[in-house]
Amino acid sequence: MDSSLKAFLVAAGVVITCIVLSIGFYISGEARKTALLSSNQITELNAELSERDLKKYDGLEVMGSDVLSAVLAIMSAERDWCNKIIVYTNNNASGIICTYNYKKISITAYNSLLDNIRNSSNASYINPKGKFMGSITRDENGVITELIFKQL
């Protein structure tokens, strides 16, 4: 009787251990899925927040003073997206204000840009009282590559 009780206890111990391990593996798998889902949601939220200041101009009619503010704010900030800002004015058919490579533009280029867009005799002049329609362009990955303003 003593050895059969020991065998029963060992068998029960093995079964309980298997159940505990199964529950542990199940919880581990569910935790991994939850962590992956949370990570994806955080990445999406991060992308949305980082694009917020550009996305707001998509389909929005703004004054030239707002365009000036947007251009200067974007050009002075470090970004790894939106590498082209285009402003179509009545004076400037080509409209590319600046193209830059993922870093702050130099002080010289920034000052030159500032002079050009504020000088009414320059082709890149942005009239603060003019009306513009904003839009954005995305690449195949959904990243904003261009901010465009067209004078109405």
CSV table of N, CA and C in Angstrom, one decimal:
chain,number,residue,atom,x,y,z
A,1,MET,N,0.8,-1.2,0.0
A,1,MET,CA,0.0,0.0,0.0
A,1,MET,C,0.9,1.3,0.0
A,2,ASP,N,2.0,1.1,0.7
A,2,ASP,CA,2.9,2.3,0.8
A,2,ASP,C,3.5,2.6,-0.6
A,3,SER,N,3.9,1.6,-1.4
A,3,SER,CA,4.5,1.9,-2.7
A,3,SER,C,3.4,2.3,-3.7
A,4,SER,N,2.2,1.8,-3.6
A,4,SER,CA,1.2,2.3,-4.5
A,4,SER,C,0.8,3.7,-4.2
A,5,LEU,N,0.8,4.1,-3.0
A,5,LEU,CA,0.5,5.5,-2.6
A,5,LEU,C,1.6,6.4,-3.2
A,6,LYS,N,2.8,6.0,-3.0
A,6,LYS,CA,4.0,6.8,-3.6
A,6,LYS,C,3.9,6.9,-5.1
A,7,ALA,N,3.5,5.8,-5.8
A,7,ALA,CA,3.4,5.9,-7.2
A,7,ALA,C,2.2,6.8,-7.6
A,8,PHE,N,1.2,6.8,-6.9
A,8,PHE,CA,0.0,7.7,-7.1
A,8,PHE,C,0.4,9.1,-6.9
A,9,LEU,N,1.2,9.4,-5.9
A,9,LEU,CA,1.6,10.8,-5.6
A,9,LEU,C,2.6,11.3,-6.7
A,10,VAL,N,3.5,10.4,-7.1
A,10,VAL,CA,4.4,10.7,-8.2
A,10,VAL,C,3.7,11.0,-9.5
A,11,ALA,N,2.7,10.2,-9.8
A,11,ALA,CA,1.9,10.4,-11.0
A,11,ALA,C,1.1,11.7,-10.9
A,12,ALA,N,0.5,12.0,-9.8
A,12,ALA,CA,-0.2,13.2,-9.6
A,12,ALA,C,0.7,14.4,-9.7
A,13,GLY,N,1.9,14.3,-9.2
A,13,GLY,CA,2.9,15.4,-9.3
A,13,GLY,C,3.3,15.6,-10.7
A,14,VAL,N,3.5,14.6,-11.5
A,14,VAL,CA,3.8,14.7,-12.9
A,14,VAL,C,2.7,15.4,-13.7
A,15,VAL,N,1.4,15.0,-13.4
A,15,VAL,CA,0.3,15.6,-14.1
A,15,VAL,C,0.2,17.1,-13.7
A,16,ILE,N,0.3,17.4,-12.4
A,16,ILE,CA,0.2,18.8,-12.0
A,16,ILE,C,1.3,19.6,-12.6
A,17,THR,N,2.5,19.1,-12.7
A,17,THR,CA,3.7,19.8,-13.3
A,17,THR,C,3.4,20.0,-14.8
A,18,CYS,N,2.8,19.1,-15.5
A,18,CYS,CA,2.5,19.2,-16.9
A,18,CYS,C,1.4,20.3,-17.1
A,19,ILE,N,0.4,20.3,-16.2
A,19,ILE,CA,-0.6,21.3,-16.3
A,19,ILE,C,0.0,22.7,-16.1
A,20,VAL,N,0.8,22.9,-15.0
A,20,VAL,CA,1.4,24.2,-14.7
A,20,VAL,C,2.3,24.6,-15.9
A,21,LEU,N,3.1,23.7,-16.4
A,21,LEU,CA,3.9,24.1,-17.6
A,21,LEU,C,3.1,24.5,-18.8
A,22,SER,N,2.0,23.8,-19.1
A,22,SER,CA,1.1,24.1,-20.2
A,22,SER,C,0.5,25.5,-20.0
A,23,ILE,N,0.0,25.8,-18.8
A,23,ILE,CA,-0.5,27.1,-18.5
A,23,ILE,C,0.5,28.2,-18.7
A,24,GLY,N,1.7,27.9,-18.2
A,24,GLY,CA,2.8,28.9,-18.4
A,24,GLY,C,3.2,29.2,-19.8
A,25,PHE,N,3.2,28.1,-20.7
A,25,PHE,CA,3.5,28.3,-22.1
A,25,PHE,C,2.4,29.1,-22.8
A,26,TYR,N,1.1,28.8,-22.4
A,26,TYR,CA,0.0,29.5,-22.9
A,26,TYR,C,0.0,31.0,-22.6
A,27,ILE,N,0.3,31.3,-21.3
A,27,ILE,CA,0.3,32.7,-20.9
A,27,ILE,C,1.5,33.4,-21.6
A,28,SER,N,2.6,32.7,-21.7
A,28,SER,CA,3.7,33.3,-22.4
A,28,SER,C,3.4,33.6,-23.9
A,29,GLY,N,2.7,32.7,-24.6
A,29,GLY,CA,2.3,33.0,-25.9
A,29,GLY,C,1.3,34.2,-26.0
A,30,GLU,N,0.4,34.2,-25.1
A,30,GLU,CA,-0.6,35.3,-25.1
A,30,GLU,C,0.1,36.6,-24.8
A,31,ALA,N,1.1,36.6,-23.9
A,31,ALA,CA,1.8,37.8,-23.5
A,31,ALA,C,2.6,38.3,-24.7
A,32,ARG,N,3.2,37.4,-25.5
A,32,ARG,CA,4.0,37.8,-26.7
A,32,ARG,C,3.1,38.4,-27.7
A,33,LYS,N,1.9,37.8,-27.9
A,33,LYS,CA,0.9,38.4,-28.9
A,33,LYS,C,0.5,39.8,-28.4
A,34,THR,N,0.2,40.0,-27.1
A,34,THR,CA,-0.2,41.3,-26.6
A,34,THR,C,0.9,42.3,-26.8
A,35,ALA,N,2.1,41.9,-26.5
A,35,ALA,CA,3.3,42.8,-26.6
A,35,ALA,C,3.5,43.2,-28.1
A,36,LEU,N,3.3,42.3,-29.0
A,36,LEU,CA,3.5,42.6,-30.4
A,36,LEU,C,2.4,43.6,-30.9
A,37,LEU,N,1.1,43.3,-30.5
A,37,LEU,CA,0.0,44.2,-30.8
A,37,LEU,C,0.2,45.6,-30.2
A,38,SER,N,0.6,45.7,-29.0
A,38,SER,CA,0.9,46.9,-28.3
A,38,SER,C,2.0,47.7,-29.0
A,39,SER,N,3.1,47.0,-29.4
A,39,SER,CA,4.2,47.6,-30.1
A,39,SER,C,3.8,48.2,-31.4
A,40,ASN,N,2.9,47.4,-32.2
A,40,ASN,CA,2.4,47.9,-33.4
A,40,ASN,C,1.6,49.2,-33.3
A,41,GLN,N,0.7,49.2,-32.2
A,41,GLN,CA,-0.1,50.3,-32.0
A,41,GLN,C,0.7,51.6,-31.6
A,42,ILE,N,1.7,51.3,-30.8
A,42,ILE,CA,2.6,52.4,-30.4
A,42,ILE,C,3.3,53.0,-31.6
A,43,THR,N,3.8,52.1,-32.5
A,43,THR,CA,4.5,52.6,-33.7
A,43,THR,C,3.5,53.4,-34.6
A,44,GLU,N,2.3,53.0,-34.7
A,44,GLU,CA,1.3,53.7,-35.5
A,44,GLU,C,1.0,55.1,-34.8
A,45,LEU,N,0.9,55.1,-33.5
A,45,LEU,CA,0.6,56.3,-32.8
A,45,LEU,C,1.8,57.3,-32.9
A,46,ASN,N,3.0,56.8,-32.9
A,46,ASN,CA,4.2,57.6,-33.0
A,46,ASN,C,4.2,58.2,-34.4
A,47,ALA,N,3.9,57.4,-35.4
A,47,ALA,CA,3.9,58.0,-36.8
A,47,ALA,C,2.9,59.0,-36.9
A,48,GLU,N,1.7,58.8,-36.4
A,48,GLU,CA,0.6,59.8,-36.5
A,48,GLU,C,1.0,61.1,-35.8
A,49,LEU,N,1.6,61.0,-34.6
A,49,LEU,CA,2.0,62.2,-33.8
A,49,LEU,C,3.1,62.9,-34.5
A,50,SER,N,4.0,62.2,-35.1
A,50,SER,CA,5.1,62.9,-35.8
A,50,SER,C,4.7,63.6,-37.1
A,51,GLU,N,3.6,63.1,-37.7
A,51,GLU,CA,3.1,63.7,-38.9
A,51,GLU,C,2.0,64.7,-38.7
A,52,ARG,N,1.6,64.9,-37.4
A,52,ARG,CA,0.5,65.7,-37.1
A,52,ARG,C,0.7,67.2,-37.6
A,53,ASP,N,1.8,67.7,-37.5
A,53,ASP,CA,2.0,69.1,-37.9
A,53,ASP,C,2.0,69.3,-39.4
A,54,LEU,N,2.2,68.2,-40.2
A,54,LEU,CA,2.1,68.3,-41.6
A,54,LEU,C,0.7,67.9,-42.1
A,55,LYS,N,0.1,66.9,-41.5
A,55,LYS,CA,-1.2,66.4,-41.9
A,55,LYS,C,-2.3,67.4,-41.8
A,56,LYS,N,-2.1,68.3,-40.9
A,56,LYS,CA,-3.2,69.3,-40.7
A,56,LYS,C,-3.3,70.2,-41.9
A,57,TYR,N,-2.3,70.3,-42.8
A,57,TYR,CA,-2.4,71.2,-43.9
A,57,TYR,C,-3.1,70.5,-45.1
A,58,ASP,N,-3.3,69.2,-45.0
A,58,ASP,CA,-3.9,68.5,-46.2
A,58,ASP,C,-5.3,68.9,-46.4
A,59,GLY,N,-5.6,69.6,-47.5
A,59,GLY,CA,-6.9,70.0,-47.8
A,59,GLY,C,-7.4,71.3,-47.1
A,60,LEU,N,-6.4,72.0,-46.5
A,60,LEU,CA,-6.8,73.1,-45.7
A,60,LEU,C,-6.4,74.4,-46.4
A,61,GLU,N,-7.3,75.4,-46.5
A,61,GLU,CA,-7.1,76.7,-47.1
A,61,GLU,C,-6.5,77.6,-46.0
A,62,VAL,N,-5.3,78.1,-46.3
A,62,VAL,CA,-4.6,78.9,-45.3
A,62,VAL,C,-4.1,80.2,-46.0
A,63,MET,N,-3.8,81.2,-45.1
A,63,MET,CA,-3.2,82.5,-45.6
A,63,MET,C,-1.7,82.3,-45.8
A,64,GLY,N,-1.2,83.2,-46.6
A,64,GLY,CA,0.3,83.2,-46.9
A,64,GLY,C,1.1,83.3,-45.7
A,65,SER,N,0.6,84.0,-44.7
A,65,SER,CA,1.4,84.1,-43.4
A,65,SER,C,1.5,82.8,-42.7
A,66,ASP,N,0.4,81.9,-42.9
A,66,ASP,CA,0.5,80.6,-42.3
A,66,ASP,C,1.5,79.7,-43.1
A,67,VAL,N,1.5,79.9,-44.4
A,67,VAL,CA,2.5,79.2,-45.2
A,67,VAL,C,3.9,79.5,-44.8
A,68,LEU,N,4.1,80.8,-44.7
A,68,LEU,CA,5.5,81.3,-44.2
A,68,LEU,C,5.9,80.6,-42.9
A,69,SER,N,4.9,80.7,-41.9
A,69,SER,CA,5.2,80.1,-40.6
A,69,SER,C,5.5,78.6,-40.8
A,70,ALA,N,4.7,77.9,-41.6
A,70,ALA,CA,4.9,76.5,-41.7
A,70,ALA,C,6.2,76.1,-42.4
A,71,VAL,N,6.5,76.8,-43.4
A,71,VAL,CA,7.8,76.6,-44.1
A,71,VAL,C,9.0,76.8,-43.2
A,72,LEU,N,9.0,77.9,-42.5
A,72,LEU,CA,10.1,78.3,-41.6
A,72,LEU,C,10.2,77.3,-40.4
A,73,ALA,N,9.0,76.9,-39.9
A,73,ALA,CA,9.0,75.9,-38.7
A,73,ALA,C,9.6,74.5,-39.2
A,74,ILE,N,9.1,74.1,-40.4
A,74,ILE,CA,9.5,72.8,-40.9
A,74,ILE,C,11.0,72.8,-41.3
A,75,MET,N,11.5,73.9,-41.9
A,75,MET,CA,12.8,73.9,-42.3
A,75,MET,C,13.8,74.0,-41.2
A,76,SER,N,13.4,74.6,-40.0
A,76,SER,CA,14.3,74.7,-38.9
A,76,SER,C,14.3,73.5,-38.0
A,77,ALA,N,13.4,72.5,-38.3
A,77,ALA,CA,13.3,71.4,-37.4
A,77,ALA,C,14.0,70.2,-38.1
A,78,GLU,N,14.6,69.3,-37.2
A,78,GLU,CA,15.2,68.1,-37.8
A,78,GLU,C,14.1,67.1,-38.1
A,79,ARG,N,14.1,66.6,-39.3
A,79,ARG,CA,13.1,65.6,-39.7
A,79,ARG,C,13.7,64.5,-40.5
A,80,ASP,N,13.2,63.3,-40.4
A,80,ASP,CA,13.6,62.3,-41.3
A,80,ASP,C,12.5,61.9,-42.4
A,81,TRP,N,11.7,62.9,-42.6
A,81,TRP,CA,10.6,62.8,-43.6
A,81,TRP,C,10.3,64.1,-44.1
A,82,CYS,N,9.4,64.2,-45.0
A,82,CYS,CA,9.0,65.5,-45.7
A,82,CYS,C,10.3,66.2,-46.2
A,83,ASN,N,10.9,65.6,-47.3
A,83,ASN,CA,12.1,66.2,-47.7
A,83,ASN,C,11.9,67.2,-48.8
A,84,LYS,N,10.7,67.6,-49.1
A,84,LYS,CA,10.4,68.7,-50.1
A,84,LYS,C,9.2,69.5,-49.7
A,85,ILE,N,9.4,70.8,-49.7
A,85,ILE,CA,8.3,71.7,-49.5
A,85,ILE,C,8.1,72.5,-50.8
A,86,ILE,N,6.9,72.5,-51.3
A,86,ILE,CA,6.7,73.1,-52.6
A,86,ILE,C,5.6,74.2,-52.4
A,87,VAL,N,5.9,75.4,-52.8
A,87,VAL,CA,4.9,76.5,-52.8
A,87,VAL,C,4.7,77.0,-54.2
A,88,TYR,N,3.5,76.9,-54.7
A,88,TYR,CA,3.2,77.4,-56.0
A,88,TYR,C,2.5,78.8,-55.8
A,89,THR,N,3.2,79.8,-56.3
A,89,THR,CA,2.7,81.2,-56.2
A,89,THR,C,2.4,81.7,-57.6
A,90,ASN,N,1.7,82.8,-57.7
A,90,ASN,CA,1.5,83.4,-59.0
A,90,ASN,C,2.8,83.8,-59.6
A,91,ASN,N,3.8,84.1,-58.8
A,91,ASN,CA,5.1,84.6,-59.4
A,91,ASN,C,6.0,83.4,-59.8
A,92,ASN,N,5.8,82.3,-59.2
A,92,ASN,CA,6.8,81.2,-59.3
A,92,ASN,C,6.1,79.9,-59.8
A,93,ALA,N,6.4,79.6,-61.1
A,93,ALA,CA,5.8,78.4,-61.7
A,93,ALA,C,6.4,77.1,-61.2
A,94,SER,N,7.7,77.1,-60.9
A,94,SER,CA,8.4,75.8,-60.5
A,94,SER,C,8.0,75.5,-59.0
A,95,GLY,N,8.2,76.5,-58.2
A,95,GLY,CA,7.7,76.4,-56.8
A,95,GLY,C,8.5,75.6,-55.8
A,96,ILE,N,9.6,74.9,-56.1
A,96,ILE,CA,10.3,74.2,-55.1
A,96,ILE,C,11.0,75.2,-54.2
A,97,ILE,N,10.6,75.3,-53.0
A,97,ILE,CA,11.2,76.2,-52.0
A,97,ILE,C,12.6,75.6,-51.6
A,98,CYS,N,12.5,74.4,-51.1
A,98,CYS,CA,13.8,73.8,-50.6
A,98,CYS,C,13.7,72.3,-50.6
A,99,THR,N,14.7,71.6,-51.0
A,99,THR,CA,14.9,70.2,-50.8
A,99,THR,C,16.1,70.0,-49.9
A,100,TYR,N,15.9,69.1,-48.9
A,100,TYR,CA,17.0,68.9,-48.0
A,100,TYR,C,17.1,67.5,-47.6
A,101,ASN,N,18.2,67.1,-47.1
A,101,ASN,CA,18.5,65.7,-46.8
A,101,ASN,C,18.5,65.4,-45.4
A,102,TYR,N,17.3,65.3,-44.8
A,102,TYR,CA,17.1,64.7,-43.5
A,102,TYR,C,18.0,65.4,-42.3
A,103,LYS,N,18.4,66.5,-42.5
A,103,LYS,CA,19.1,67.2,-41.5
A,103,LYS,C,18.7,68.7,-41.5
A,104,LYS,N,19.1,69.4,-40.4
A,104,LYS,CA,18.8,70.8,-40.4
A,104,LYS,C,19.5,71.5,-41.6
A,105,ILE,N,18.9,72.4,-42.3
A,105,ILE,CA,19.6,73.1,-43.3
A,105,ILE,C,20.6,74.1,-42.7
A,106,SER,N,21.6,74.5,-43.5
A,106,SER,CA,22.6,75.4,-42.9
A,106,SER,C,22.0,76.8,-42.7
A,107,ILE,N,22.7,77.5,-41.8
A,107,ILE,CA,22.2,78.9,-41.5
A,107,ILE,C,22.2,79.7,-42.8
A,108,THR,N,23.2,79.6,-43.6
A,108,THR,CA,23.3,80.3,-44.9
A,108,THR,C,22.1,80.0,-45.8
A,109,ALA,N,21.8,78.7,-46.0
A,109,ALA,CA,20.6,78.3,-46.8
A,109,ALA,C,19.3,78.8,-46.1
A,110,TYR,N,19.2,78.7,-44.8
A,110,TYR,CA,18.0,79.2,-44.1
A,110,TYR,C,17.8,80.7,-44.3
A,111,ASN,N,18.9,81.5,-44.1
A,111,ASN,CA,18.8,82.9,-44.3
A,111,ASN,C,18.4,83.3,-45.7
A,112,SER,N,19.0,82.5,-46.7
A,112,SER,CA,18.7,82.8,-48.1
A,112,SER,C,17.3,82.5,-48.4
A,113,LEU,N,16.8,81.4,-47.9
A,113,LEU,CA,15.4,81.0,-48.0
A,113,LEU,C,14.5,82.1,-47.4
A,114,LEU,N,14.8,82.6,-46.2
A,114,LEU,CA,14.1,83.6,-45.6
A,114,LEU,C,14.0,84.9,-46.4
A,115,ASP,N,15.2,85.3,-47.0
A,115,ASP,CA,15.2,86.5,-47.8
A,115,ASP,C,14.3,86.3,-49.1
A,116,ASN,N,14.4,85.1,-49.7
A,116,ASN,CA,13.7,84.9,-50.9
A,116,ASN,C,12.2,84.9,-50.7
A,117,ILE,N,11.7,84.2,-49.7
A,117,ILE,CA,10.2,84.1,-49.6
A,117,ILE,C,9.6,85.3,-49.0
A,118,ARG,N,10.4,86.2,-48.4
A,118,ARG,CA,9.9,87.5,-47.8
A,118,ARG,C,10.1,88.7,-48.7
A,119,ASN,N,10.9,88.5,-49.8
A,119,ASN,CA,11.3,89.6,-50.7
A,119,ASN,C,10.3,89.7,-51.8
A,120,SER,N,9.5,90.7,-51.9
A,120,SER,CA,8.4,90.8,-52.9
A,120,SER,C,8.9,90.8,-54.3
A,121,SER,N,10.2,91.2,-54.6
A,121,SER,CA,10.7,91.2,-55.9
A,121,SER,C,11.3,89.9,-56.3
A,122,ASN,N,11.4,88.9,-55.4
A,122,ASN,CA,11.9,87.6,-55.7
A,122,ASN,C,10.8,86.7,-56.2
A,123,ALA,N,11.2,85.8,-57.1
A,123,ALA,CA,10.2,84.8,-57.7
A,123,ALA,C,9.6,83.9,-56.7
A,124,SER,N,10.3,83.6,-55.6
A,124,SER,CA,9.9,82.7,-54.5
A,124,SER,C,9.1,83.4,-53.5
A,125,TYR,N,8.7,84.7,-53.7
A,125,TYR,CA,8.0,85.5,-52.7
A,125,TYR,C,6.7,84.8,-52.3
A,126,ILE,N,6.4,84.7,-51.0
A,126,ILE,CA,5.1,84.2,-50.6
A,126,ILE,C,4.4,85.4,-50.0
A,127,ASN,N,3.3,85.8,-50.6
A,127,ASN,CA,2.5,86.9,-50.1
A,127,ASN,C,1.7,86.5,-48.9
A,128,PRO,N,2.0,87.2,-47.7
A,128,PRO,CA,1.4,86.9,-46.5
A,128,PRO,C,-0.2,87.0,-46.5
A,129,LYS,N,-0.7,87.8,-47.4
A,129,LYS,CA,-2.1,88.0,-47.5
A,129,LYS,C,-2.8,87.2,-48.6
A,130,GLY,N,-2.0,86.4,-49.3
A,130,GLY,CA,-2.5,85.5,-50.3
A,130,GLY,C,-3.2,84.3,-49.7
A,131,LYS,N,-4.0,83.6,-50.4
A,131,LYS,CA,-4.7,82.4,-50.0
A,131,LYS,C,-4.1,81.2,-50.7
A,132,PHE,N,-3.8,80.1,-49.9
A,132,PHE,CA,-3.2,78.9,-50.4
A,132,PHE,C,-4.0,77.7,-50.0
A,133,MET,N,-3.9,76.7,-50.8
A,133,MET,CA,-4.5,75.4,-50.5
A,133,MET,C,-3.4,74.4,-50.2
A,134,GLY,N,-3.4,73.8,-49.1
A,134,GLY,CA,-2.4,72.8,-48.7
A,134,GLY,C,-2.7,71.4,-49.0
A,135,SER,N,-1.7,70.6,-49.3
A,135,SER,CA,-1.8,69.2,-49.6
A,135,SER,C,-0.5,68.5,-49.2
A,136,ILE,N,-0.6,67.2,-49.1
A,136,ILE,CA,0.6,66.4,-48.8
A,136,ILE,C,0.7,65.3,-49.8
A,137,THR,N,1.9,64.8,-50.0
A,137,THR,CA,2.2,63.7,-50.9
A,137,THR,C,2.9,62.6,-50.1
A,138,ARG,N,2.5,61.4,-50.3
A,138,ARG,CA,3.1,60.2,-49.6
A,138,ARG,C,3.8,59.3,-50.6
A,139,ASP,N,4.8,58.6,-50.1
A,139,ASP,CA,5.4,57.6,-50.9
A,139,ASP,C,4.7,56.3,-50.8
A,140,GLU,N,5.3,55.2,-51.4
A,140,GLU,CA,4.6,53.9,-51.4
A,140,GLU,C,4.5,53.3,-50.0
A,141,ASN,N,5.3,53.8,-49.1
A,141,ASN,CA,5.3,53.3,-47.7
A,141,ASN,C,4.4,54.1,-46.8
A,142,GLY,N,3.7,55.1,-47.4
A,142,GLY,CA,2.8,55.9,-46.6
A,142,GLY,C,3.5,57.1,-45.9
A,143,VAL,N,4.7,57.3,-46.1
A,143,VAL,CA,5.5,58.4,-45.5
A,143,VAL,C,5.3,59.7,-46.2
A,144,ILE,N,5.1,60.8,-45.5
A,144,ILE,CA,4.9,62.1,-46.1
A,144,ILE,C,6.2,62.5,-46.7
A,145,THR,N,6.3,62.8,-48.0
A,145,THR,CA,7.5,63.2,-48.7
A,145,THR,C,7.4,64.7,-49.1
A,146,GLU,N,6.2,65.2,-49.3
A,146,GLU,CA,6.1,66.6,-49.8
A,146,GLU,C,5.0,67.3,-49.1
A,147,LEU,N,5.2,68.5,-48.8
A,147,LEU,CA,4.2,69.4,-48.3
A,147,LEU,C,4.0,70.5,-49.4
A,148,ILE,N,2.8,70.6,-50.0
A,148,ILE,CA,2.5,71.5,-51.1
A,148,ILE,C,1.5,72.5,-50.8
A,149,PHE,N,1.8,73.8,-51.1
A,149,PHE,CA,0.8,74.9,-51.0
A,149,PHE,C,0.7,75.5,-52.4
A,150,LYS,N,-0.6,75.6,-52.9
A,150,LYS,CA,-0.9,76.2,-54.1
A,150,LYS,C,-1.7,77.5,-53.9
A,151,GLN,N,-1.2,78.6,-54.4
A,151,GLN,CA,-1.9,79.8,-54.3
A,151,GLN,C,-3.2,79.8,-55.1
A,152,LEU,N,-4.3,80.3,-54.4
A,152,LEU,CA,-5.6,80.3,-55.1
A,152,LEU,C,-5.8,81.6,-55.8
